[in-house]
Amino acid sequence: MSSSGPDFTMPDFLATVSAAVPAGSLRPLVVRAGELEPLPADQIHNPTQLSIAGRLPTATFEIFRQTIPAGESSDMQRHHHETVHYVISGSGHSEVEDEAVHWSTGDFVYTPPWTWHRHYNDSGAAPVEFLTIENSRLLNLLGVGRRQSAGLSTIDAARARFSQEDL
């Protein structure tokens, strides 16, 4: 089966996804907080810390714990997958294209596909903690996952750097 291109078919892909992902010692039903796997700093284009619950037996989505230090932000980025951030603690705001939205503990923040966005911690003293859920695994399985980062820039700078031709 082809994972992308002219030989790819949705029925073939769906046939490879089992009805249940079996758990086991390598893919447990519970991943403890201390077992989250931090992503290496050189893979993150901002001052945030990302840890993934990568051992969970999920086939189509990723789950991260993201920490944004006091007064800092994530990078300006866009990606093909959808993302939901649950705010575990803290408050801040997000730029999503030309809209700014404020959020705090207990809120859910939605990032639509292929939209420039950046999340800010508005506190000068406390970190923001997110539980981040995204359907990136599914899109990567389909061969259509894509992400662009413009670093710690503005939306206008990101748009100028990555033209519409980069779709």
mmCIF file of C-alpha atoms in Angstrom:
data_model
loop_
_atom_site.group_PDB
_atom_site.id
_atom_site.type_symbol
_atom_site.label_atom_id
_atom_site.label_comp_id
_atom_site.label_asym_id
_atom_site.label_seq_id
_atom_site.Cartn_x
_atom_site.Cartn_y
_atom_site.Cartn_z
ATOM 1 C CA MET A 1 0.000 0.000 0.000
ATOM 2 C CA SER A 2 1.245 3.462 -0.845
ATOM 3 C CA SER A 3 1.079 6.070 1.964
ATOM 4 C CA SER A 4 0.687 8.907 -0.541
ATOM 5 C CA GLY A 5 0.692 9.682 -4.239
ATOM 6 C CA PRO A 6 -1.287 8.216 -7.141
ATOM 7 C CA ASP A 7 -1.346 4.667 -5.702
ATOM 8 C CA PHE A 8 -2.802 5.788 -2.373
ATOM 9 C CA THR A 9 -6.405 4.817 -1.621
ATOM 10 C CA MET A 10 -8.406 5.617 1.486
ATOM 11 C CA PRO A 11 -9.883 2.093 1.767
ATOM 12 C CA ASP A 12 -6.359 0.606 1.747
ATOM 13 C CA PHE A 13 -5.254 3.054 4.433
ATOM 14 C CA LEU A 14 -8.302 2.420 6.629
ATOM 15 C CA ALA A 15 -7.713 -1.323 6.341
ATOM 16 C CA THR A 16 -4.341 -0.849 8.069
ATOM 17 C CA VAL A 17 -5.921 0.859 11.094
ATOM 18 C CA SER A 18 -7.109 -1.771 13.536
ATOM 19 C CA ALA A 19 -10.297 -1.326 15.532
ATOM 20 C CA ALA A 20 -8.261 -1.253 18.738
ATOM 21 C CA VAL A 21 -4.611 -0.516 19.356
ATOM 22 C CA PRO A 22 -3.377 -3.207 21.703
ATOM 23 C CA ALA A 23 -1.698 -1.915 24.813
ATOM 24 C CA GLY A 24 1.390 -3.610 26.163
ATOM 25 C CA SER A 25 4.579 -2.853 28.036
ATOM 26 C CA LEU A 26 5.850 -0.636 25.198
ATOM 27 C CA ARG A 27 2.461 1.073 24.625
ATOM 28 C CA PRO A 28 0.752 1.218 28.066
ATOM 29 C CA LEU A 29 -2.751 2.411 28.854
ATOM 30 C CA VAL A 30 -1.321 4.864 31.395
ATOM 31 C CA VAL A 31 1.707 7.103 30.984
ATOM 32 C CA ARG A 32 2.636 8.733 34.292
ATOM 33 C CA ALA A 33 3.594 12.420 34.477
ATOM 34 C CA GLY A 34 7.212 11.493 35.171
ATOM 35 C CA GLU A 35 7.284 9.298 32.064
ATOM 36 C CA LEU A 36 6.552 12.075 29.575
ATOM 37 C CA GLU A 37 9.352 12.331 27.031
ATOM 38 C CA PRO A 38 10.810 15.846 26.661
ATOM 39 C CA LEU A 39 11.453 16.921 23.096
ATOM 40 C CA PRO A 40 15.077 18.014 22.577
ATOM 41 C CA ALA A 41 15.550 21.791 22.772
ATOM 42 C CA ASP A 42 17.014 21.870 19.240
ATOM 43 C CA GLN A 43 13.663 20.599 17.888
ATOM 44 C CA ILE A 44 11.670 23.437 19.485
ATOM 45 C CA HIS A 45 11.900 26.873 17.880
ATOM 46 C CA ASN A 46 10.843 28.829 20.973
ATOM 47 C CA PRO A 47 11.436 29.046 24.715
ATOM 48 C CA THR A 48 8.628 26.605 25.565
ATOM 49 C CA GLN A 49 9.143 23.093 26.863
ATOM 50 C CA LEU A 50 7.285 20.241 25.166
ATOM 51 C CA SER A 51 6.943 16.744 26.571
ATOM 52 C CA ILE A 52 5.079 14.066 24.659
ATOM 53 C CA ALA A 53 3.006 11.181 25.972
ATOM 54 C CA GLY A 54 4.444 9.241 23.044
ATOM 55 C CA ARG A 55 4.132 5.780 24.567
ATOM 56 C CA LEU A 56 0.334 5.904 24.645
ATOM 57 C CA PRO A 57 -1.143 3.569 22.018
ATOM 58 C CA THR A 58 -2.688 6.403 19.998
ATOM 59 C CA ALA A 59 -2.652 5.904 16.238
ATOM 60 C CA THR A 60 -4.045 9.203 14.942
ATOM 61 C CA PHE A 61 -3.273 11.959 17.459
ATOM 62 C CA GLU A 62 -0.426 13.258 19.646
ATOM 63 C CA ILE A 63 -0.659 14.499 23.233
ATOM 64 C CA PHE A 64 1.865 16.939 24.691
ATOM 65 C CA ARG A 65 2.356 18.836 27.918
ATOM 66 C CA GLN A 66 3.600 22.302 26.974
ATOM 67 C CA THR A 67 5.079 24.830 29.380
ATOM 68 C CA ILE A 68 5.487 28.475 28.389
ATOM 69 C CA PRO A 69 7.755 30.284 30.875
ATOM 70 C CA ALA A 70 6.633 33.549 32.463
ATOM 71 C CA GLY A 71 6.578 36.394 29.935
ATOM 72 C CA GLU A 72 7.517 34.144 27.006
ATOM 73 C CA SER A 73 5.691 32.756 23.971
ATOM 74 C CA SER A 74 5.628 29.912 21.499
ATOM 75 C CA ASP A 75 6.931 30.471 17.986
ATOM 76 C CA MET A 76 4.854 31.811 15.105
ATOM 77 C CA GLN A 77 3.858 28.684 13.206
ATOM 78 C CA ARG A 78 1.269 27.025 11.052
ATOM 79 C CA HIS A 79 0.594 23.370 10.349
ATOM 80 C CA HIS A 80 -1.867 21.177 8.509
ATOM 81 C CA HIS A 81 -3.193 19.522 11.674
ATOM 82 C CA GLU A 82 -5.797 20.832 14.100
ATOM 83 C CA THR A 83 -4.746 21.528 17.682
ATOM 84 C CA VAL A 84 -6.591 21.984 20.941
ATOM 85 C CA HIS A 85 -4.778 23.367 23.983
ATOM 86 C CA TYR A 86 -6.382 22.806 27.365
ATOM 87 C CA VAL A 87 -5.054 25.424 29.808
ATOM 88 C CA ILE A 88 -3.998 23.474 32.897
ATOM 89 C CA SER A 89 -2.759 26.621 34.634
ATOM 90 C CA GLY A 90 -1.982 30.235 33.873
ATOM 91 C CA SER A 91 -3.361 32.878 31.567
ATOM 92 C CA GLY A 92 -2.362 34.526 28.356
ATOM 93 C CA HIS A 93 -3.472 35.173 24.833
ATOM 94 C CA SER A 94 -3.076 33.729 21.374
ATOM 95 C CA GLU A 95 -2.767 35.342 17.978
ATOM 96 C CA VAL A 96 -4.560 33.244 15.380
ATOM 97 C CA GLU A 97 -4.202 34.944 12.018
ATOM 98 C CA ASP A 98 -5.615 38.457 12.569
ATOM 99 C CA GLU A 99 -7.494 37.680 15.778
ATOM 100 C CA ALA A 100 -6.262 37.870 19.381
ATOM 101 C CA VAL A 101 -8.029 35.714 21.964
ATOM 102 C CA HIS A 102 -7.483 35.677 25.732
ATOM 103 C CA TRP A 103 -7.615 32.501 27.803
ATOM 104 C CA SER A 104 -6.994 31.265 31.354
ATOM 105 C CA THR A 105 -7.018 28.103 33.494
ATOM 106 C CA GLY A 106 -9.731 25.661 32.412
ATOM 107 C CA ASP A 107 -10.203 27.120 28.917
ATOM 108 C CA PHE A 108 -9.754 25.268 25.622
ATOM 109 C CA VAL A 109 -7.926 27.049 22.785
ATOM 110 C CA TYR A 110 -8.529 25.813 19.229
ATOM 111 C CA THR A 111 -6.041 26.341 16.409
ATOM 112 C CA PRO A 112 -7.494 25.656 12.937
ATOM 113 C CA PRO A 113 -5.351 23.996 10.249
ATOM 114 C CA TRP A 114 -2.830 26.082 8.291
ATOM 115 C CA THR A 115 -3.349 29.297 10.270
ATOM 116 C CA TRP A 116 -0.482 31.416 11.543
ATOM 117 C CA HIS A 117 -0.603 31.413 15.324
ATOM 118 C CA ARG A 118 1.418 32.101 18.446
ATOM 119 C CA HIS A 119 0.594 31.612 22.158
ATOM 120 C CA TYR A 120 1.740 34.105 24.820
ATOM 121 C CA ASN A 121 2.108 33.787 28.583
ATOM 122 C CA ASP A 122 0.884 37.141 29.938
ATOM 123 C CA SER A 123 2.216 36.513 33.458
ATOM 124 C CA GLY A 124 5.567 37.913 34.523
ATOM 125 C CA ALA A 125 5.792 35.421 37.387
ATOM 126 C CA ALA A 126 4.157 32.056 36.630
ATOM 127 C CA PRO A 127 4.440 29.584 33.743
ATOM 128 C CA VAL A 128 1.501 28.549 31.564
ATOM 129 C CA GLU A 129 0.820 24.822 31.373
ATOM 130 C CA PHE A 130 -1.070 23.390 28.392
ATOM 131 C CA LEU A 131 -2.297 19.912 27.591
ATOM 132 C CA THR A 132 -1.954 19.939 23.809
ATOM 133 C CA ILE A 133 -3.814 17.490 21.579
ATOM 134 C CA GLU A 134 -3.304 17.428 17.807
ATOM 135 C CA ASN A 135 -4.238 15.124 14.948
ATOM 136 C CA SER A 136 -0.748 15.220 13.457
ATOM 137 C CA ARG A 137 -0.225 11.439 13.514
ATOM 138 C CA LEU A 138 -3.224 10.915 11.264
ATOM 139 C CA LEU A 139 -2.055 13.492 8.741
ATOM 140 C CA ASN A 140 1.480 12.083 8.820
ATOM 141 C CA LEU A 141 0.076 8.579 8.180
ATOM 142 C CA LEU A 142 -1.745 10.011 5.176
ATOM 143 C CA GLY A 143 1.457 11.675 3.977
ATOM 144 C CA VAL A 144 0.017 15.199 4.181
ATOM 145 C CA GLY A 145 1.432 16.472 7.490
ATOM 146 C CA ARG A 146 3.296 19.765 7.188
ATOM 147 C CA ARG A 147 4.540 22.430 9.609
ATOM 148 C CA GLN A 148 6.260 25.797 9.138
ATOM 149 C CA SER A 149 7.858 27.925 11.833
ATOM 150 C CA ALA A 150 8.735 31.595 11.497
ATOM 151 C CA GLY A 151 10.423 31.664 14.902
ATOM 152 C CA LEU A 152 9.667 34.454 17.339
ATOM 153 C CA SER A 153 8.293 36.758 14.651
ATOM 154 C CA THR A 154 5.064 38.583 13.937
ATOM 155 C CA ILE A 155 2.281 37.290 11.719
ATOM 156 C CA ASP A 156 3.147 39.899 9.091
ATOM 157 C CA ALA A 157 6.787 38.776 9.101
ATOM 158 C CA ALA A 158 5.708 35.123 8.788
ATOM 159 C CA ARG A 159 3.445 35.943 5.868
ATOM 160 C CA ALA A 160 6.243 37.851 4.149
ATOM 161 C CA ARG A 161 8.731 35.015 4.694
ATOM 162 C CA PHE A 162 6.387 32.233 3.565
ATOM 163 C CA SER A 163 4.379 33.316 0.562
ATOM 164 C CA GLN A 164 1.040 31.817 -0.468
ATOM 165 C CA GLU A 165 2.972 29.805 -3.046
ATOM 166 C CA ASP A 166 4.323 27.707 -0.151
ATOM 167 C CA LEU A 167 0.965 25.994 0.356
#
